[in-house]
Short mmCIF file of C-alpha atoms in Angstrom, two decimals:
data_model
loop_
_atom_site.label_atom_id
_atom_site.label_comp_id
_atom_site.label_asym_id
_atom_site.label_seq_id
_atom_site.Cartn_x
_atom_site.Cartn_y
_atom_site.Cartn_z
CA MET A 25 -0.10 30.30 45.50
CA ASP A 26 -1.50 30.66 42.04
CA GLY A 27 2.06 31.23 40.82
CA PHE A 28 3.05 28.03 42.56
CA LEU A 29 0.31 25.97 41.01
CA GLY A 30 0.83 27.63 37.69
CA ARG A 31 4.47 26.86 37.69
CA TYR A 32 4.07 23.30 39.02
CA ARG A 33 0.79 22.76 37.33
CA ASN A 34 1.46 19.11 36.20
CA LEU A 35 2.83 18.04 39.48
CA SER A 36 0.00 19.68 41.26
CA VAL A 37 -2.59 17.92 39.21
CA LEU A 38 -0.81 14.63 39.91
CA VAL A 39 -0.82 15.22 43.53
CA ILE A 40 -4.41 16.24 43.61
CA VAL A 41 -5.59 13.17 41.63
CA ILE A 42 -3.44 10.85 43.66
CA MET A 43 -4.62 12.37 46.91
CA ALA A 44 -8.35 12.06 45.72
CA GLN A 45 -7.83 8.48 45.00
CA LEU A 46 -6.14 7.83 48.29
CA VAL A 47 -8.94 9.40 50.13
CA LEU A 48 -11.36 7.36 48.17
CA LEU A 49 -9.36 4.34 49.02
CA ALA A 50 -9.13 5.22 52.66
CA VAL A 51 -12.88 5.84 52.86
CA GLN A 52 -13.61 2.44 51.41
CA VAL A 53 -11.29 0.66 53.67
CA LYS A 54 -12.26 2.59 56.72
CA ASN A 55 -15.96 2.12 56.27
CA ASN A 56 -15.61 -1.18 54.66
CA GLN A 57 -18.04 0.01 51.93
CA ASP A 58 -17.72 0.10 48.30
CA VAL A 59 -18.29 3.15 46.05
CA ARG A 60 -21.01 1.57 44.13
CA LEU A 61 -21.61 4.37 41.73
CA ILE A 62 -18.25 4.05 40.00
CA ARG A 63 -18.58 0.38 39.59
CA VAL A 64 -22.05 0.84 38.14
CA TRP A 65 -20.80 3.24 35.59
CA ALA A 66 -17.93 1.00 34.69
CA VAL A 67 -20.13 -2.17 34.37
CA THR A 68 -22.72 -0.15 32.46
CA ALA A 69 -20.07 1.10 29.98
CA MET A 70 -18.67 -2.34 29.68
CA THR A 71 -21.70 -4.61 29.36
CA PRO A 72 -22.73 -3.71 25.82
CA LEU A 73 -19.29 -3.85 24.54
CA ALA A 74 -18.78 -7.18 26.24
CA ARG A 75 -22.04 -8.34 24.77
CA VAL A 76 -21.00 -7.32 21.23
CA LEU A 77 -17.63 -9.09 21.74
CA GLU A 78 -19.27 -12.25 23.01
CA GLY A 79 -21.66 -12.21 20.02
CA ILE A 80 -18.92 -11.81 17.59
CA ARG A 81 -16.87 -14.53 19.28
CA ALA A 82 -19.85 -16.94 19.37
CA ASN A 83 -20.76 -16.23 15.80
CA THR A 84 -17.25 -16.20 14.37
CA PHE A 85 -14.84 -17.98 16.54
CA GLY A 86 -17.71 -20.32 17.51
CA VAL A 87 -18.41 -21.27 13.97
CA ALA A 88 -14.79 -21.25 13.05
CA GLY A 89 -14.09 -23.49 16.15
CA GLU A 90 -16.96 -25.86 14.98
CA TYR A 91 -15.48 -25.79 11.44
CA TRP A 92 -12.06 -26.70 12.73
CA GLN A 93 -13.63 -29.34 14.91
CA LEU A 94 -15.45 -30.65 11.89
CA LEU A 95 -12.05 -30.72 10.01
CA GLU A 96 -10.58 -32.48 12.93
CA VAL A 97 -13.49 -35.09 12.98
CA ARG A 98 -13.00 -35.57 9.34
CA SER A 99 -9.29 -36.16 9.73
CA GLU A 100 -10.06 -38.35 12.81
CA ASN A 101 -12.50 -40.28 10.80
CA ARG A 102 -10.00 -40.72 7.99
CA THR A 103 -7.39 -41.99 10.54
CA MET A 104 -9.99 -44.29 12.17
CA LYS A 105 -10.90 -45.67 8.77
CA VAL A 106 -7.23 -46.39 8.03
CA ASP A 107 -6.90 -48.01 11.52
CA LEU A 108 -10.06 -50.01 10.97
CA ASP A 109 -8.78 -51.40 7.70
CA ARG A 110 -5.46 -52.16 9.28
CA LEU A 111 -7.18 -53.86 12.16
CA LYS A 112 -9.33 -55.88 9.76
CA LEU A 113 -6.29 -57.10 7.89
CA GLU A 114 -4.62 -57.77 11.32
CA ASN A 115 -7.67 -59.59 12.40
CA GLN A 116 -7.86 -61.62 9.27
CA TYR A 117 -4.20 -62.37 9.52
CA LEU A 118 -4.56 -63.50 13.12
CA LYS A 119 -7.48 -65.69 12.20
CA GLU A 120 -5.34 -67.33 9.53
CA GLU A 121 -2.61 -67.75 12.01
CA LEU A 122 -4.91 -69.22 14.60
CA ALA A 123 -6.44 -71.57 12.03
CA THR A 124 -2.87 -72.63 11.04
CA ALA A 125 -1.80 -73.11 14.61
CA LYS A 126 -4.95 -75.38 15.22
CA ARG A 127 -4.12 -77.37 12.04
CA VAL A 128 -0.46 -77.56 13.05
CA GLU A 129 -1.55 -78.71 16.47
CA ALA A 130 -3.86 -81.25 15.06
CA MET A 131 -1.24 -82.41 12.76
CA ALA A 132 1.37 -82.59 15.42
CA SER A 133 -0.92 -84.57 17.63
CA PHE A 134 -1.58 -86.90 14.69
CA VAL A 135 2.16 -87.22 13.98
CA GLN A 136 2.70 -88.07 17.66
CA ARG A 137 0.00 -90.69 17.68
CA ASN A 138 0.80 -92.14 14.27
CA PRO A 139 3.60 -94.68 14.23
CA SER A 140 4.46 -93.93 10.63
CA LYS A 141 7.50 -91.77 9.98
CA THR A 142 6.07 -88.62 8.37
CA ILE A 143 7.22 -85.17 7.24
CA GLY A 144 5.05 -82.12 7.11
CA ALA A 145 4.62 -80.18 4.03
CA ARG A 146 2.69 -77.18 2.81
CA ILE A 147 0.67 -77.20 -0.48
CA ILE A 148 2.14 -74.52 -2.70
CA GLY A 149 0.23 -74.84 -5.92
CA ALA A 150 -2.04 -76.76 -8.03
CA GLY A 151 -1.43 -78.45 -11.23
CA SER A 152 -2.02 -76.57 -14.41
CA GLY A 153 -5.21 -77.41 -16.26
CA MET A 154 -8.83 -77.14 -15.51
CA ASN A 155 -9.31 -80.82 -14.48
CA SER A 156 -6.04 -81.17 -12.94
CA LYS A 157 -6.03 -83.32 -9.71
CA VAL A 158 -2.43 -82.80 -8.75
CA VAL A 159 -0.86 -80.43 -6.35
CA PHE A 160 2.64 -79.32 -5.52
CA ILE A 161 4.21 -79.46 -2.03
CA ASP A 162 7.16 -77.63 -0.70
CA ARG A 163 9.11 -80.73 0.23
CA GLY A 164 11.14 -82.83 -2.23
CA SER A 165 13.91 -85.28 -2.53
CA THR A 166 16.28 -83.19 -0.26
CA SER A 167 13.79 -83.72 2.49
CA GLY A 168 13.36 -87.41 1.82
CA VAL A 169 10.23 -87.23 -0.21
CA LEU A 170 10.39 -89.77 -3.05
CA LYS A 171 7.99 -90.86 -5.73
CA GLY A 172 5.25 -93.21 -4.67
CA MET A 173 5.09 -92.00 -1.09
CA PRO A 174 1.67 -91.49 0.40
CA VAL A 175 0.46 -88.07 1.41
CA ILE A 176 -2.00 -87.90 4.12
CA THR A 177 -3.73 -85.51 6.80
CA PRO A 178 -5.09 -86.46 10.19
CA ASP A 179 -8.45 -86.51 8.53
CA GLY A 180 -7.55 -88.97 5.75
CA ILE A 181 -5.45 -89.80 2.74
CA VAL A 182 -4.71 -87.12 0.26
CA GLY A 183 -2.85 -88.85 -2.55
CA LYS A 184 0.52 -90.12 -3.45
CA VAL A 185 3.82 -88.46 -4.69
CA THR A 186 4.01 -88.76 -8.48
CA ALA A 187 7.13 -86.88 -8.95
CA SER A 188 9.77 -85.63 -6.63
CA TYR A 189 12.21 -82.73 -7.18
CA PRO A 190 14.93 -81.25 -5.07
CA VAL A 191 12.67 -78.78 -3.31
CA GLY A 192 9.18 -79.81 -4.19
CA ALA A 193 7.06 -82.74 -5.20
CA GLN A 194 3.87 -83.41 -7.25
CA VAL A 195 1.15 -85.16 -5.47
CA MET A 196 -1.73 -86.92 -7.39
CA LEU A 197 -4.80 -86.44 -5.28
CA ILE A 198 -7.11 -89.35 -4.57
CA THR A 199 -9.69 -87.80 -6.75
CA ASP A 200 -7.62 -88.23 -9.81
CA PRO A 201 -9.38 -90.76 -12.11
CA THR A 202 -6.01 -92.74 -12.35
CA PHE A 203 -5.70 -93.05 -8.54
CA ALA A 204 -6.36 -96.41 -6.84
CA CYS A 205 -5.72 -97.91 -3.46
CA GLY A 206 -6.92 -100.72 -1.40
CA VAL A 207 -9.50 -100.01 1.25
CA VAL A 208 -11.42 -101.96 3.94
CA SER A 209 -14.62 -101.00 5.70
CA ASP A 210 -14.73 -100.56 9.49
CA LYS A 211 -17.97 -102.34 9.93
CA SER A 212 -18.20 -105.32 7.71
CA ARG A 213 -14.41 -105.50 6.91
CA ILE A 214 -15.19 -105.71 3.24
CA HIS A 215 -12.09 -105.14 1.02
CA GLY A 216 -12.10 -103.16 -2.12
CA THR A 217 -10.35 -100.82 -4.44
CA VAL A 218 -10.98 -97.05 -4.29
CA ARG A 219 -10.74 -95.13 -7.39
CA GLY A 220 -10.80 -91.39 -8.02
CA GLN A 221 -13.66 -90.16 -10.30
CA GLY A 222 -12.38 -86.62 -11.26
CA ASN A 223 -14.85 -85.04 -8.84
CA ASN A 224 -15.36 -84.93 -5.11
CA GLN A 225 -16.42 -88.52 -4.78
CA LEU A 226 -14.42 -91.78 -4.77
CA LEU A 227 -15.72 -95.04 -6.14
CA VAL A 228 -15.07 -98.30 -4.22
CA ASP A 229 -14.71 -100.97 -6.82
CA TYR A 230 -14.69 -104.79 -6.82
CA ILE A 231 -17.25 -105.39 -4.18
CA GLN A 232 -19.79 -107.95 -4.73
CA ASN A 233 -23.42 -107.11 -4.97
CA GLU A 234 -24.14 -109.68 -2.22
CA GLN A 235 -21.85 -107.75 0.36
CA GLN A 236 -23.73 -105.61 2.74
CA VAL A 237 -22.38 -102.06 2.86
CA ALA A 238 -24.26 -99.36 4.65
CA VAL A 239 -24.26 -95.67 4.04
CA GLY A 240 -22.09 -93.92 6.73
CA GLU A 241 -19.71 -96.84 6.99
CA VAL A 242 -16.22 -95.63 6.97
CA PHE A 243 -13.47 -96.98 4.68
CA TYR A 244 -9.92 -97.14 5.67
CA THR A 245 -6.83 -98.09 3.86
CA SER A 246 -6.18 -101.70 3.89
CA GLY A 247 -2.42 -101.73 3.25
CA ASP A 248 -2.92 -104.15 0.31
CA ASP A 249 -1.46 -101.72 -2.22
CA ARG A 250 1.68 -101.61 -0.29
CA ILE A 251 1.70 -97.69 -0.67
CA PHE A 252 -0.69 -96.50 2.11
CA PRO A 253 -0.28 -98.02 5.58
CA LYS A 254 -3.29 -99.78 6.85
CA GLY A 255 -5.68 -97.94 8.98
CA LEU A 256 -5.68 -94.47 7.54
CA PRO A 257 -9.25 -93.11 7.02
CA VAL A 258 -10.43 -92.60 3.37
CA GLY A 259 -13.96 -91.56 3.82
CA PRO A 260 -17.58 -92.43 4.69
CA VAL A 261 -19.98 -94.16 2.33
CA ARG A 262 -22.39 -91.64 0.82
CA VAL A 263 -24.00 -93.91 -1.77
CA ALA A 264 -24.23 -97.71 -1.86
CA ARG A 265 -26.31 -99.39 -4.41
CA GLN A 266 -26.42 -102.42 -6.56
CA GLY A 267 -24.37 -102.39 -9.77
CA LYS A 268 -24.06 -104.54 -12.88
CA LEU A 269 -21.10 -106.59 -11.89
CA PHE A 270 -20.01 -104.96 -8.56
CA LYS A 271 -21.60 -102.88 -5.96
CA GLU A 272 -21.50 -99.08 -6.63
CA ILE A 273 -20.16 -97.49 -3.56
CA TYR A 274 -19.23 -93.80 -3.57
CA LEU A 275 -17.18 -92.20 -0.72
CA ALA A 276 -16.75 -88.58 0.32
CA PRO A 277 -13.13 -88.14 1.02
CA THR A 278 -12.56 -86.84 4.36
CA ALA A 279 -9.26 -85.29 3.81
CA PHE A 280 -10.75 -82.50 1.67
CA GLU A 281 -13.42 -81.48 4.13
CA LYS A 282 -11.45 -78.73 5.78
CA GLY A 283 -9.49 -77.69 2.72
CA LEU A 284 -5.91 -78.65 2.08
CA GLU A 285 -3.02 -76.52 3.20
CA GLU A 286 -0.67 -78.64 5.20
CA VAL A 287 -0.06 -82.30 4.58
CA LEU A 288 2.03 -85.20 5.82
CA VAL A 289 4.21 -87.22 3.60
CA VAL A 290 4.61 -90.73 4.89
CA LEU A 291 8.38 -91.47 4.66
CA GLU A 292 8.08 -94.88 6.37
CA GLY A 293 4.67 -96.44 6.54
CA VAL A 294 3.54 -98.47 9.52
CA HIS A 295 0.35 -100.46 9.57
CA GLN A 296 -2.25 -99.65 12.17
CA GLN A 297 -5.43 -101.23 13.24
CA ILE A 298 -8.77 -100.52 11.76
CA PRO A 299 -10.62 -98.51 14.39
CA ASP A 300 -13.74 -100.25 15.84
CA LEU A 301 -16.99 -98.78 14.92
CA LEU A 302 -17.84 -95.77 17.18
CA PRO A 303 -21.16 -95.70 18.86
CA GLY A 304 -23.36 -93.67 16.79
CA ALA A 305 -21.06 -93.78 13.76
CA GLY A 306 -22.30 -94.83 10.51
CA THR A 307 -25.86 -93.77 11.14
CA GLY A 308 -26.18 -91.57 8.16
CA PRO A 309 -24.39 -88.96 6.00
CA GLU A 310 -24.03 -86.64 9.08
CA ALA A 311 -21.82 -89.04 10.91
CA LYS A 312 -18.56 -87.19 10.90
CA PRO A 313 -16.10 -88.32 13.65
CA LEU A 314 -13.56 -90.90 12.77
CA ALA A 315 -12.06 -92.86 15.52
CA PRO A 316 -8.33 -92.26 15.78
CA PRO A 317 -6.23 -95.41 15.55
CA PRO A 318 -5.42 -96.62 19.02
CA SER A 319 -1.94 -95.65 20.11
CA GLU A 320 -1.22 -98.89 21.96
CA SER A 321 -1.30 -101.06 18.68
CA VAL A 322 1.94 -102.51 17.64
CA PRO A 323 3.08 -100.84 14.51
CA THR A 324 4.15 -102.93 11.58
CA PRO A 325 6.37 -101.33 8.85
CA VAL A 326 5.01 -101.69 5.42
CA ASP A 327 8.22 -103.08 3.96
CA ALA A 328 8.72 -105.46 6.82
CA THR A 329 5.70 -107.74 6.27
CA PRO A 330 7.72 -110.87 5.42
CA GLN A 331 9.96 -110.49 8.49
CA GLN A 332 7.14 -110.36 10.91
CA LYS A 333 7.69 -111.90 14.29
CA PRO A 334 5.47 -114.77 15.43
CA ASP A 335 3.92 -112.86 18.11
CA GLN A 336 3.16 -109.91 16.00
CA LYS A 337 -0.45 -109.23 15.04
CA LEU A 338 -1.34 -110.22 11.46
CA SER A 339 -2.94 -107.61 9.43
CA THR A 340 -4.22 -108.98 6.18
CA ASP A 341 -6.79 -111.71 5.30
CA ALA A 342 -4.08 -113.73 3.39
CA ASP A 343 -2.05 -113.71 6.66
CA LYS A 344 -4.89 -114.89 8.66
CA LEU A 345 -5.53 -117.63 5.99
CA LEU A 346 -2.02 -118.67 6.20
CA GLU A 347 -1.98 -118.81 9.95
CA LYS A 348 -5.18 -120.90 9.80
CA TYR A 349 -3.67 -123.46 7.40
CA ARG A 350 -0.50 -123.64 9.35
CA SER A 351 -2.27 -124.27 12.59
CA ILE A 352 -4.33 -127.07 10.87
CA GLY A 353 -1.10 -128.60 9.51
CA GLU A 354 0.57 -128.44 12.95
CA GLN A 355 -2.38 -130.07 14.50
CA GLN A 356 -2.07 -133.02 12.12
CA GLY A 357 1.67 -133.12 12.29
CA VAL A 358 2.39 -131.67 8.84
CA ARG A 359 4.77 -128.89 8.39
CA TYR A 360 3.24 -126.41 6.25
CA GLY A 361 5.33 -125.92 3.03
CA ASN A 362 7.23 -129.16 3.14
CA PRO A 363 6.59 -131.85 0.44
CA GLY A 364 4.92 -134.98 1.43
CA ARG A 365 1.54 -135.56 3.08
CA VAL A 366 -1.03 -132.97 2.55
CA PRO A 367 -2.95 -132.01 5.69
CA ASN A 368 -6.83 -132.24 5.71
CA PHE A 369 -7.93 -128.72 5.51
CA ASN A 370 -11.55 -129.81 5.94
CA ALA A 371 -10.89 -130.87 9.53
CA PRO A 372 -12.14 -128.55 12.18
CA PRO A 373 -9.65 -126.03 12.98
CA PRO A 374 -7.88 -126.08 16.47
CA VAL A 375 -9.34 -124.21 19.23
CA VAL A 376 -8.03 -120.71 19.03
CA LYS A 377 -7.34 -118.57 21.98
CA PRO A 378 -9.67 -115.67 22.37
CA PRO A 379 -8.30 -112.71 20.25
CA ALA A 380 -6.59 -109.82 21.65
CA PRO A 381 -8.71 -106.89 22.72
CA LYS A 382 -7.79 -104.78 19.75
CA THR A 383 -8.05 -107.40 17.05
CA GLU A 384 -10.48 -106.75 14.20
CA THR A 385 -13.90 -107.77 15.37
CA PRO A 386 -17.16 -107.15 13.86
CA PRO A 387 -19.06 -104.31 15.39
CA ALA A 388 -21.14 -105.11 18.36
CA ALA A 389 -23.59 -102.26 17.73
CA PRO A 390 -26.08 -102.80 14.77
CA VAL A 391 -25.91 -100.05 12.15
CA VAL A 392 -28.94 -98.36 11.44
CA PRO A 393 -29.47 -98.17 7.57
CA PRO A 394 -29.89 -94.82 5.98
CA ASN A 395 -32.95 -93.52 4.70
CA MET B 14 32.60 13.46 11.49
CA PRO B 15 31.13 16.68 10.47
CA LEU B 16 28.65 18.22 12.78
CA PRO B 17 25.11 19.14 11.27
CA GLU B 18 24.94 22.67 10.10
CA TYR B 19 23.14 24.79 12.83
CA SER B 20 20.34 26.84 11.64
CA GLU B 21 17.27 28.40 13.44
CA ALA B 22 14.88 26.49 11.24
CA ASN B 23 16.54 23.11 12.13
CA PHE B 24 16.33 24.10 15.84
CA VAL B 25 12.65 25.09 15.68
CA GLU B 26 11.83 21.85 13.83
CA GLY B 27 13.54 19.71 16.35
CA ARG B 28 11.77 21.46 19.21
CA ARG B 29 8.58 21.18 17.39
CA ARG B 30 8.97 17.42 16.67
CA LYS B 31 9.90 16.81 20.38
CA SER B 32 7.06 18.71 21.76
CA SER B 33 4.42 17.66 19.25
CA SER B 34 1.58 15.43 20.44
CA SER B 35 -0.49 13.02 18.58
CA SER B 36 -4.23 13.63 18.44
CA PHE B 37 -6.98 10.99 18.25
CA ARG B 38 -10.68 11.05 17.60
CA PRO B 39 -12.75 11.12 20.84
CA ILE B 40 -14.33 7.89 20.08
CA VAL B 41 -10.84 6.29 19.91
CA PHE B 42 -10.11 7.73 23.37
CA PHE B 43 -13.36 6.20 24.60
CA LEU B 44 -13.42 2.82 22.82
CA VAL B 45 -9.71 1.76 23.04
CA PRO B 46 -9.41 1.99 26.84
CA LEU B 47 -12.67 0.41 27.31
CA PHE B 48 -11.81 -2.33 24.86
CA SER B 49 -8.52 -2.94 26.60
CA VAL B 50 -10.28 -3.41 29.98
CA LEU B 51 -12.66 -5.64 28.19
CA LEU B 52 -9.97 -7.71 26.90
CA ASP B 53 -8.35 -7.88 30.35
CA ILE B 54 -11.44 -9.62 31.58
CA PHE B 55 -12.60 -11.38 28.52
CA LEU B 56 -9.56 -13.18 27.10
CA PRO B 57 -8.69 -15.20 30.28
CA ARG B 58 -12.03 -16.88 30.01
CA PHE B 59 -10.76 -18.65 26.91
CA ILE B 60 -7.03 -18.32 27.04
CA GLU B 61 -5.78 -18.74 30.57
CA SER B 62 -2.25 -17.57 29.65
CA ALA B 63 -3.75 -14.17 28.59
CA ARG B 64 -3.81 -13.21 32.27
CA THR B 65 -0.12 -12.38 31.76
CA LEU B 66 -0.93 -9.52 29.52
CA GLU B 67 -1.77 -6.21 30.94
CA PHE B 68 -3.76 -4.51 28.11
CA PRO B 69 -5.03 -1.44 30.24
CA LEU B 70 -1.44 -0.74 31.17
CA LEU B 71 -0.14 -0.80 27.66
CA ILE B 72 -2.91 1.35 26.50
CA THR B 73 -2.16 3.86 29.36
CA ILE B 74 1.54 3.92 28.34
CA TYR B 75 0.65 4.34 24.67
CA PHE B 76 -1.73 7.21 25.04
CA SER B 77 0.32 8.96 27.63
CA LEU B 78 3.43 8.65 25.40
CA MET B 79 1.59 9.88 22.33
CA LYS B 80 -0.14 12.87 24.03
CA ARG B 81 3.12 14.09 25.55
CA GLN B 82 1.03 16.07 28.06
CA PRO B 83 1.42 15.03 31.81
CA ILE B 84 -2.10 16.09 32.69
CA ALA B 85 -3.58 14.11 29.87
CA GLY B 86 -1.39 11.16 31.04
CA ILE B 87 -2.85 11.62 34.55
CA ALA B 88 -6.41 11.62 33.28
CA ILE B 89 -5.83 8.65 30.99
CA GLY B 90 -4.03 6.59 33.79
CA ALA B 91 -6.73 7.53 36.34
CA THR B 92 -9.67 6.74 34.16
CA ILE B 93 -8.29 3.37 32.88
CA GLY B 94 -7.07 2.46 36.37
CA LEU B 95 -10.34 3.28 38.02
CA MET B 96 -12.23 1.39 35.33
CA GLN B 97 -10.07 -1.59 35.94
CA ASP B 98 -10.70 -1.19 39.70
CA SER B 99 -14.42 -1.16 39.06
CA LEU B 100 -14.17 -4.64 37.52
CA SER B 101 -11.88 -6.08 40.17
CA GLN B 102 -12.67 -7.21 43.73
CA GLN B 103 -10.32 -4.64 45.35
CA PRO B 104 -11.15 -1.13 46.55
CA LEU B 105 -11.29 1.55 44.07
CA GLY B 106 -8.14 3.40 43.55
CA MET B 107 -5.49 0.81 43.66
CA PHE B 108 -4.98 0.40 39.84
CA GLY B 109 -6.16 4.08 39.60
CA ILE B 110 -3.20 5.50 41.66
CA VAL B 111 -0.61 3.24 39.95
CA LYS B 112 -1.74 3.95 36.41
CA THR B 113 -2.03 7.72 37.22
CA LEU B 114 1.70 7.54 38.08
CA VAL B 115 2.42 5.58 35.10
CA GLY B 116 0.60 8.07 32.87
CA TYR B 117 2.18 11.06 34.48
CA PHE B 118 5.61 9.76 34.07
CA ALA B 119 5.18 8.25 30.64
CA ALA B 120 3.91 11.58 29.37
CA SER B 121 6.80 13.31 31.17
CA VAL B 122 9.52 11.19 29.58
CA SER B 123 7.94 11.35 26.18
CA LEU B 124 8.94 14.88 25.76
CA ARG B 125 12.58 13.84 25.64
CA PHE B 126 12.38 10.86 23.15
CA ASP B 127 11.59 9.97 19.63
CA LEU B 128 8.62 7.70 20.22
CA ASN B 129 8.55 6.14 16.77
CA ASN B 130 11.55 4.18 17.58
CA PRO B 131 10.40 0.52 18.27
CA ALA B 132 13.46 -0.17 20.46
CA LEU B 133 12.61 2.79 22.62
CA ARG B 134 9.00 1.81 22.79
CA PHE B 135 10.08 -1.66 23.96
CA MET B 136 12.49 -0.25 26.59
CA LEU B 137 9.93 2.28 27.96
CA CYS B 138 7.16 -0.41 28.00
CA ASN B 139 9.49 -2.73 29.93
CA PHE B 140 10.28 0.01 32.37
CA PHE B 141 6.84 1.15 32.99
CA PHE B 142 5.51 -2.46 33.36
CA VAL B 143 8.17 -3.15 36.10
CA PHE B 144 7.36 0.31 37.70
CA HIS B 145 3.54 -0.59 37.64
CA GLN B 146 3.99 -3.98 39.25
CA PHE B 147 6.38 -2.70 41.86
CA PHE B 148 4.12 0.23 42.98
CA TYR B 149 1.08 -1.96 42.94
CA TRP B 150 2.81 -4.44 45.19
CA VAL B 151 4.00 -1.70 47.44
CA MET B 152 0.37 -0.23 47.65
CA VAL B 153 -1.15 -3.62 48.29
CA ARG B 154 1.21 -4.18 51.14
CA ALA B 155 1.15 -0.62 52.54
CA LEU B 156 -2.43 0.53 52.10
CA LEU B 157 -4.32 -2.79 52.25
CA GLY B 158 -1.89 -4.57 54.55
CA GLN B 159 -1.93 -7.72 52.40
CA ALA B 160 1.13 -9.85 52.53
CA THR B 161 1.67 -10.74 48.88
CA ASN B 162 4.84 -11.89 47.38
CA ILE B 163 6.45 -10.85 44.23
CA ASN B 164 8.73 -12.97 42.04
CA GLY B 165 11.27 -10.76 40.36
CA MET B 166 11.99 -13.30 37.65
CA ASP B 167 8.39 -13.98 36.80
CA GLU B 168 7.76 -10.16 36.65
CA LEU B 169 10.72 -9.83 34.34
CA VAL B 170 9.41 -12.41 32.06
CA ARG B 171 6.10 -10.81 32.14
CA SER B 172 7.49 -7.39 31.35
CA LEU B 173 9.30 -8.84 28.35
CA LEU B 174 6.19 -10.45 27.16
CA ASN B 175 4.04 -7.43 27.54
CA SER B 176 6.71 -5.32 25.89
CA ALA B 177 6.80 -7.75 22.97
CA VAL B 178 3.02 -7.61 22.55
CA ALA B 179 3.13 -3.88 22.89
CA LEU B 180 5.20 -3.33 19.65
CA PRO B 181 2.51 -4.61 17.24
CA LEU B 182 -0.16 -3.17 19.39
CA PHE B 183 1.45 0.26 19.31
CA LEU B 184 1.82 0.07 15.52
CA ALA B 185 -1.72 -0.81 15.13
CA LEU B 186 -2.75 2.06 17.35
CA ASP B 187 -0.54 4.35 15.24
CA LYS B 188 -3.01 3.88 12.45
CA LEU B 189 -5.70 5.50 14.58
CA ARG B 190 -3.67 8.75 14.98
CA GLU B 191 -5.30 11.61 13.07
CA ASP B 192 -2.47 13.95 12.71
CA GLU B 193 0.35 15.73 14.55
CA SER B 194 -0.29 19.24 15.99
#
């Protein structure tokens, strides 16, 4: 036996160890009990090492992990800052786009409403010089823009084209000291000439001191200058006081209130009605809204004034006077303009039919004078 | 191709190299297996894919191969296997028996090979891993009566992966060898 074990020592040991473990296994399976002692030894041997390992991990890998996390946070922060800057730019761009869209929408609405033939243009630059009151627009003669054409916005008149080039045009603003155009007030229908002052105010000239003009009253173009069609807003009265020869009336141009970016060049002007005074309008400097010209009014081309049809509404005071004298002459059997008997113009005028609903009538509502 | 010159000195040297066993400090014999079992239960806490690695088996193979003594292989395999059993939910002896067999056979075959060759180490690791998995599966089915399935392709991939990990691990453990006797 000893010889066998000695000869097959390795195999014998293997068999013994395997058998021992099989017995151990069998006992556990049969009794359904664990050999707790071996497990206690194993866990006792393992626990200190595991604790050390966990400590090393927590103090090295944990710190390293936090360091990496910090680096990631830093990188993420940098990325987010870049994203934020990009989003800010995008936001600004979208705001600009939105504002442009609103302006274009307002302008399109105005163009639809306005009987004059217009073309949209964008302001691309200002004139050189500190006191320059001219701007350049991106529409020129190839687009039909010619010298002398009025430039407007839905808010009011801007100026007139002073030079036209193939792809651009120079526009003199209404604030230029050499600018002038005819205006009429919406409340008292007083005619005057508005002049630029080189600043942000316009002076309405040639109005007698006896005329009553209230602060807040809005002036519109009268069409007398044959440049601007009648009925375009110019601005409300900011200052109205007695002058040496004429009244000193200063307007705040409404076209510049929202800044100038897009404008309309009037290619073919058509006169419009002066809007009636809005309730609440003209109550002071805060009065902002301007009544849009009524769309149902019959437009009158600027250049077509002599060819007006008899049933067409007259627009200027001279036209009204002419019509009055013609009717007096017809009443007395005298044809106006023919040589011969002169009609008695002091005779009472014929009974005139009540005016159309949209004729120029004095305002019904009293205007509260400013403080 | 000329044959190497035969001499008694060359023959003795060859026999000596083949039969030489590596020696390690006792602390290495104690800590490395412990550490391998520890890694086996510690790493999967943080790296789920670490369950694929069988560090106790690799350590069993390494020490058995290096000692070149079947009885030492049996002792190493049985100790590491029982330790692994102790930390598992299965009855003691399952890993013990399998790793005892692995240790014995690894020590037995090591007498015939030059174990410093990485390719040979890779192949032996591959073989013993498959051997270990197969016998473990047989024992689970035969002794515990549990119907577990084994996926041949998965086990092959795992064996290749463990063999790949074994190469640098064995090189690192070579540094702990004291001398050759």
